[in-house]
Coordinates of C-alpha atoms in Angstrom, one line a residue:
E11 CA 33.2 24.0 11.1
L12 CA 34.3 20.9 9.1
L13 CA 37.5 22.6 8.1
L14 CA 38.2 23.7 11.6
S15 CA 37.4 20.2 12.8
I16 CA 40.2 18.9 10.6
E17 CA 42.6 21.4 12.1
L18 CA 41.5 20.4 15.6
C19 CA 42.2 16.7 14.7
K20 CA 45.6 17.7 13.5
N21 CA 46.3 20.0 16.5
P22 CA 44.1 18.7 19.4
D23 CA 45.6 21.3 21.8
S24 CA 44.7 24.3 19.7
E25 CA 42.7 26.7 21.9
Q26 CA 42.1 29.1 19.1
V27 CA 40.4 26.5 16.9
R28 CA 38.4 25.2 19.9
R29 CA 37.0 28.7 20.5
S30 CA 35.8 28.8 16.9
L31 CA 34.0 25.5 17.1
S32 CA 30.7 24.7 18.7
K33 CA 30.7 22.8 21.9
S34 CA 28.6 20.0 20.6
L35 CA 31.0 19.4 17.7
I36 CA 34.0 19.4 19.9
N37 CA 32.3 16.8 22.1
S38 CA 31.5 14.7 19.1
I39 CA 35.1 14.8 17.9
G40 CA 36.5 13.9 21.3
H41 CA 40.1 12.9 21.3
Y42 CA 39.8 10.5 18.3
K43 CA 43.0 10.4 16.4
F44 CA 42.4 10.6 12.7
S45 CA 45.0 9.0 10.4
E46 CA 46.4 11.0 7.6
I47 CA 44.3 8.9 5.1
H48 CA 41.1 9.9 7.1
L49 CA 42.0 13.5 7.1
K50 CA 42.9 13.6 3.4
Y51 CA 39.6 11.9 2.5
I52 CA 37.7 14.4 4.6
E53 CA 39.5 17.3 2.9
N54 CA 38.9 16.0 -0.5
T55 CA 35.2 15.5 0.2
I56 CA 34.8 19.1 1.5
E57 CA 36.7 20.4 -1.5
Y58 CA 34.3 18.4 -3.8
L59 CA 31.2 19.7 -2.0
G60 CA 32.5 23.2 -2.3
Q61 CA 33.0 22.8 -6.0
L62 CA 29.4 21.5 -6.4
I63 CA 28.0 24.5 -4.4
N64 CA 30.0 27.1 -6.4
V65 CA 29.6 25.6 -9.8
E66 CA 26.1 24.1 -9.7
I67 CA 24.0 25.3 -6.9
L68 CA 25.0 28.9 -7.2
S69 CA 25.2 28.9 -11.0
P70 CA 22.7 31.0 -13.1
T71 CA 21.0 27.7 -14.1
P72 CA 21.1 25.4 -11.1
P73 CA 20.2 21.7 -11.7
S74 CA 16.6 20.5 -11.3
R75 CA 16.1 18.8 -7.9
I76 CA 13.8 16.1 -6.8
Y77 CA 13.0 15.7 -3.1
I78 CA 11.5 12.4 -2.0
P79 CA 10.5 12.8 1.7
T80 CA 9.6 10.2 4.3
L81 CA 6.0 11.3 3.9
R82 CA 5.3 9.1 0.9
S83 CA 2.8 6.5 -0.3
A84 CA 1.8 5.0 -3.7
I85 CA -1.8 4.2 -2.8
S86 CA -4.7 6.6 -2.7
L87 CA -5.8 8.1 0.6
Y88 CA -9.5 8.3 1.6
D89 CA -11.4 10.2 4.3
K90 CA -14.8 9.9 5.8
D91 CA -16.7 10.9 9.0
I92 CA -18.0 7.6 10.2
N93 CA -20.5 9.4 12.5
E94 CA -22.1 11.2 9.6
S95 CA -21.7 9.1 6.4
P96 CA -20.4 5.6 5.5
T97 CA -19.2 6.9 2.2
S98 CA -15.4 7.4 1.7
I99 CA -14.1 10.4 -0.2
K100 CA -10.9 10.2 -2.1
I101 CA -8.3 12.8 -1.1
R102 CA -7.3 14.3 -4.4
K103 CA -4.8 16.9 -3.1
N104 CA -1.2 16.1 -2.4
I105 CA -1.5 16.6 1.4
F106 CA 2.0 15.2 2.0
A107 CA 3.6 17.8 -0.1
A108 CA 1.4 20.5 1.3
S109 CA 2.3 19.4 4.9
I110 CA 6.1 19.6 4.1
M111 CA 5.7 23.1 2.6
Q112 CA 3.8 24.2 5.6
N113 CA 6.3 22.7 8.1
Y114 CA 9.3 24.3 6.3
G115 CA 7.6 27.5 5.5
I116 CA 8.0 27.1 1.7
E117 CA 5.7 28.6 -0.9
A118 CA 5.0 27.0 -4.2
K119 CA 6.5 29.9 -6.1
E120 CA 9.8 29.4 -4.2
L121 CA 9.9 25.7 -5.1
E122 CA 9.3 26.5 -8.7
K123 CA 12.0 29.2 -8.7
K124 CA 14.6 26.9 -7.2
G125 CA 13.6 24.0 -9.5
I126 CA 12.6 21.7 -6.6
D127 CA 9.9 19.1 -7.2
I128 CA 8.5 17.3 -4.1
Q129 CA 7.6 13.7 -5.0
T130 CA 5.5 11.9 -2.3
G131 CA 3.8 9.3 -4.5
L132 CA 0.4 10.7 -3.8
N133 CA 0.4 12.2 -7.3
F134 CA 1.5 8.9 -8.9
Y135 CA -2.0 8.3 -10.5
Q136 CA -1.9 11.8 -12.1
A137 CA 1.7 11.3 -13.1
V138 CA 1.1 8.0 -14.9
K139 CA -2.0 9.4 -16.6
K140 CA 0.0 12.5 -17.8
A141 CA 3.0 10.4 -19.0
R142 CA 0.8 8.0 -21.0
N143 CA -0.8 10.9 -22.8
N144 CA 2.3 13.0 -23.4
I145 CA 4.8 13.7 -26.2
K146 CA 6.8 10.8 -27.6
E147 CA 9.9 11.6 -25.6
V148 CA 8.0 11.4 -22.3
R149 CA 6.2 8.3 -23.4
N150 CA 9.5 6.6 -24.2
K151 CA 10.8 7.4 -20.7
F152 CA 7.7 5.9 -19.2
E153 CA 8.0 2.8 -21.3
K154 CA 11.6 2.4 -20.2
Y155 CA 10.5 2.6 -16.6
E156 CA 7.8 -0.1 -17.2
A157 CA 10.3 -2.4 -18.9
F158 CA 12.7 -1.8 -16.1
L159 CA 10.1 -2.8 -13.4
G160 CA 9.1 -5.9 -15.4
K161 CA 12.6 -7.2 -15.9
T162 CA 13.9 -6.3 -12.4
F163 CA 11.0 -7.2 -10.1
F164 CA 8.5 -9.4 -12.0
G165 CA 10.6 -11.6 -14.3
T166 CA 8.9 -10.4 -17.4
E167 CA 9.6 -8.0 -20.3
T168 CA 6.1 -6.6 -20.2
V169 CA 4.5 -4.6 -17.4
D170 CA 1.8 -2.1 -18.1
I171 CA 0.8 0.6 -15.5
I172 CA -2.6 1.9 -16.3
A173 CA -4.4 4.8 -14.6
S174 CA -7.9 3.4 -14.8
E175 CA -10.8 5.8 -14.6
T176 CA -14.6 5.4 -14.1
N177 CA -17.4 7.8 -13.6
N178 CA -16.9 7.5 -9.9
E179 CA -13.8 9.5 -8.9
N180 CA -13.4 7.4 -5.8
E181 CA -12.7 4.4 -8.0
E182 CA -9.8 6.0 -9.8
H183 CA -6.8 3.7 -9.2
L184 CA -3.7 2.3 -10.7
N185 CA -3.7 -1.1 -12.3
I186 CA -0.6 -3.2 -13.0
W187 CA -0.8 -5.6 -15.9
I188 CA 1.8 -8.4 -15.1
K189 CA 2.1 -11.6 -17.1
G190 CA -1.5 -11.4 -18.3
E191 CA -2.9 -10.7 -14.9
D192 CA -4.5 -7.4 -13.9
R193 CA -3.7 -6.3 -10.3
N194 CA -4.5 -3.2 -8.3
L195 CA -1.4 -1.3 -7.1
H196 CA -2.5 -1.6 -3.4
D197 CA -2.5 -5.4 -3.9
L198 CA 1.2 -5.5 -4.5
G199 CA 3.6 -5.7 -1.6
D200 CA 4.6 -2.6 0.3
G201 CA 8.2 -3.0 -0.8
V202 CA 7.4 -3.1 -4.5
Q203 CA 5.1 -0.1 -4.1
S204 CA 7.9 1.8 -2.4
L205 CA 10.4 1.0 -5.1
M206 CA 7.9 2.1 -7.8
I207 CA 7.5 5.6 -6.3
L208 CA 11.3 5.9 -5.6
L209 CA 12.3 4.9 -9.1
Y210 CA 9.6 6.7 -11.1
P211 CA 11.0 10.2 -10.7
I212 CA 14.5 9.0 -11.2
Y213 CA 13.5 7.5 -14.6
M214 CA 11.5 10.5 -15.6
V215 CA 13.7 13.4 -14.4
E216 CA 15.9 15.4 -16.8
P217 CA 19.7 14.5 -17.1
N218 CA 22.1 16.1 -14.6
S219 CA 19.4 16.5 -11.9
W220 CA 19.9 16.0 -8.2
I221 CA 17.8 13.5 -6.3
F222 CA 17.4 13.9 -2.5
I223 CA 15.8 10.8 -0.8
E224 CA 15.0 10.6 2.9
E225 CA 15.3 7.1 4.3
P226 CA 14.9 5.0 1.1
E227 CA 14.9 1.9 3.3
M228 CA 11.3 2.5 4.4
N229 CA 9.2 -0.6 3.7
L230 CA 12.2 -2.3 2.1
H231 CA 13.6 -5.5 3.5
P232 CA 17.4 -5.9 3.2
G233 CA 17.3 -7.7 -0.1
M234 CA 15.1 -4.9 -1.6
Q235 CA 17.5 -2.2 -0.2
R236 CA 20.4 -3.9 -1.9
L237 CA 18.4 -4.1 -5.2
F238 CA 17.5 -0.4 -5.0
L239 CA 21.1 0.7 -4.4
Q240 CA 22.4 -1.6 -7.1
Q241 CA 20.0 0.0 -9.6
L242 CA 21.2 3.5 -8.8
I243 CA 24.8 2.4 -9.3
N244 CA 24.6 -0.1 -12.2
D245 CA 21.5 0.6 -14.3
P246 CA 22.7 1.8 -17.7
Y247 CA 19.8 4.2 -18.3
I248 CA 20.1 5.8 -14.9
N249 CA 23.9 6.1 -15.3
S250 CA 23.4 7.7 -18.7
K251 CA 21.5 10.6 -17.1
N252 CA 24.5 11.7 -14.9
L253 CA 22.4 12.1 -11.8
K254 CA 23.6 13.0 -8.3
F255 CA 22.0 11.2 -5.3
F256 CA 21.8 12.4 -1.7
L257 CA 20.4 9.9 0.7
T258 CA 19.8 10.0 4.5
T259 CA 19.4 6.7 6.1
H260 CA 19.3 4.8 9.4
S261 CA 19.9 1.5 7.6
N262 CA 23.1 -0.4 8.4
H263 CA 22.4 -2.5 5.4
L264 CA 22.6 0.4 3.0
L265 CA 25.7 1.7 4.8
D266 CA 27.4 -1.7 4.7
L267 CA 26.6 -1.9 1.0
T268 CA 28.5 1.3 0.3
L269 CA 31.7 -0.3 1.6
E270 CA 31.5 -2.8 -1.3

């Protein structure tokens, strides 16, 4: 339909093309006159996307893919029936990922086969614990991530993220050691929490992976949105991994930044 849309823009009176296009798409195009530069840009974009699909998505070994949905949170979730018991119970399952799989009719085996990893932040505690007790290569990635957070957001070279553990599983939580002060993750601002769970999989993922993020602007004020996009574009370590990012957004701030 995109290719036919280009033809319709070039030849607005073409009935044959119009019959091949959906009514909604014709209405969206209207009678807008695209310049030759616009048309060439669209054609080049479609050609590039076609190459990605043919070479990478349909290849015998497609790239690993990280999906970060709008259903995401860095803090632990709890549940309790206030009519029966005052005690809260920590929800240990990744209910956000399970909900997405249910809504889209996707099975875990299918995700694994396609190399898709849903990152909602609810597994952040387990991810930190696993990374700290992993092989040297994984620990190095995690230490780079900690150093990046410290330098970019807290004005320090040292930030330690610790998955603290007690005998009470309801008291399992993430502590952030910043400038000699120990803080709980939920005590940090929502924006910092959001950036932490957005950037963690990006730092830990394998090179040449694809990252799909829905509405990265959630909980981020305009300054934080700028900072996030700048890291994707300019951070040397992220650049060295040759990642591809696909973002959906309602933020005019992010869209304006792309013009720069």
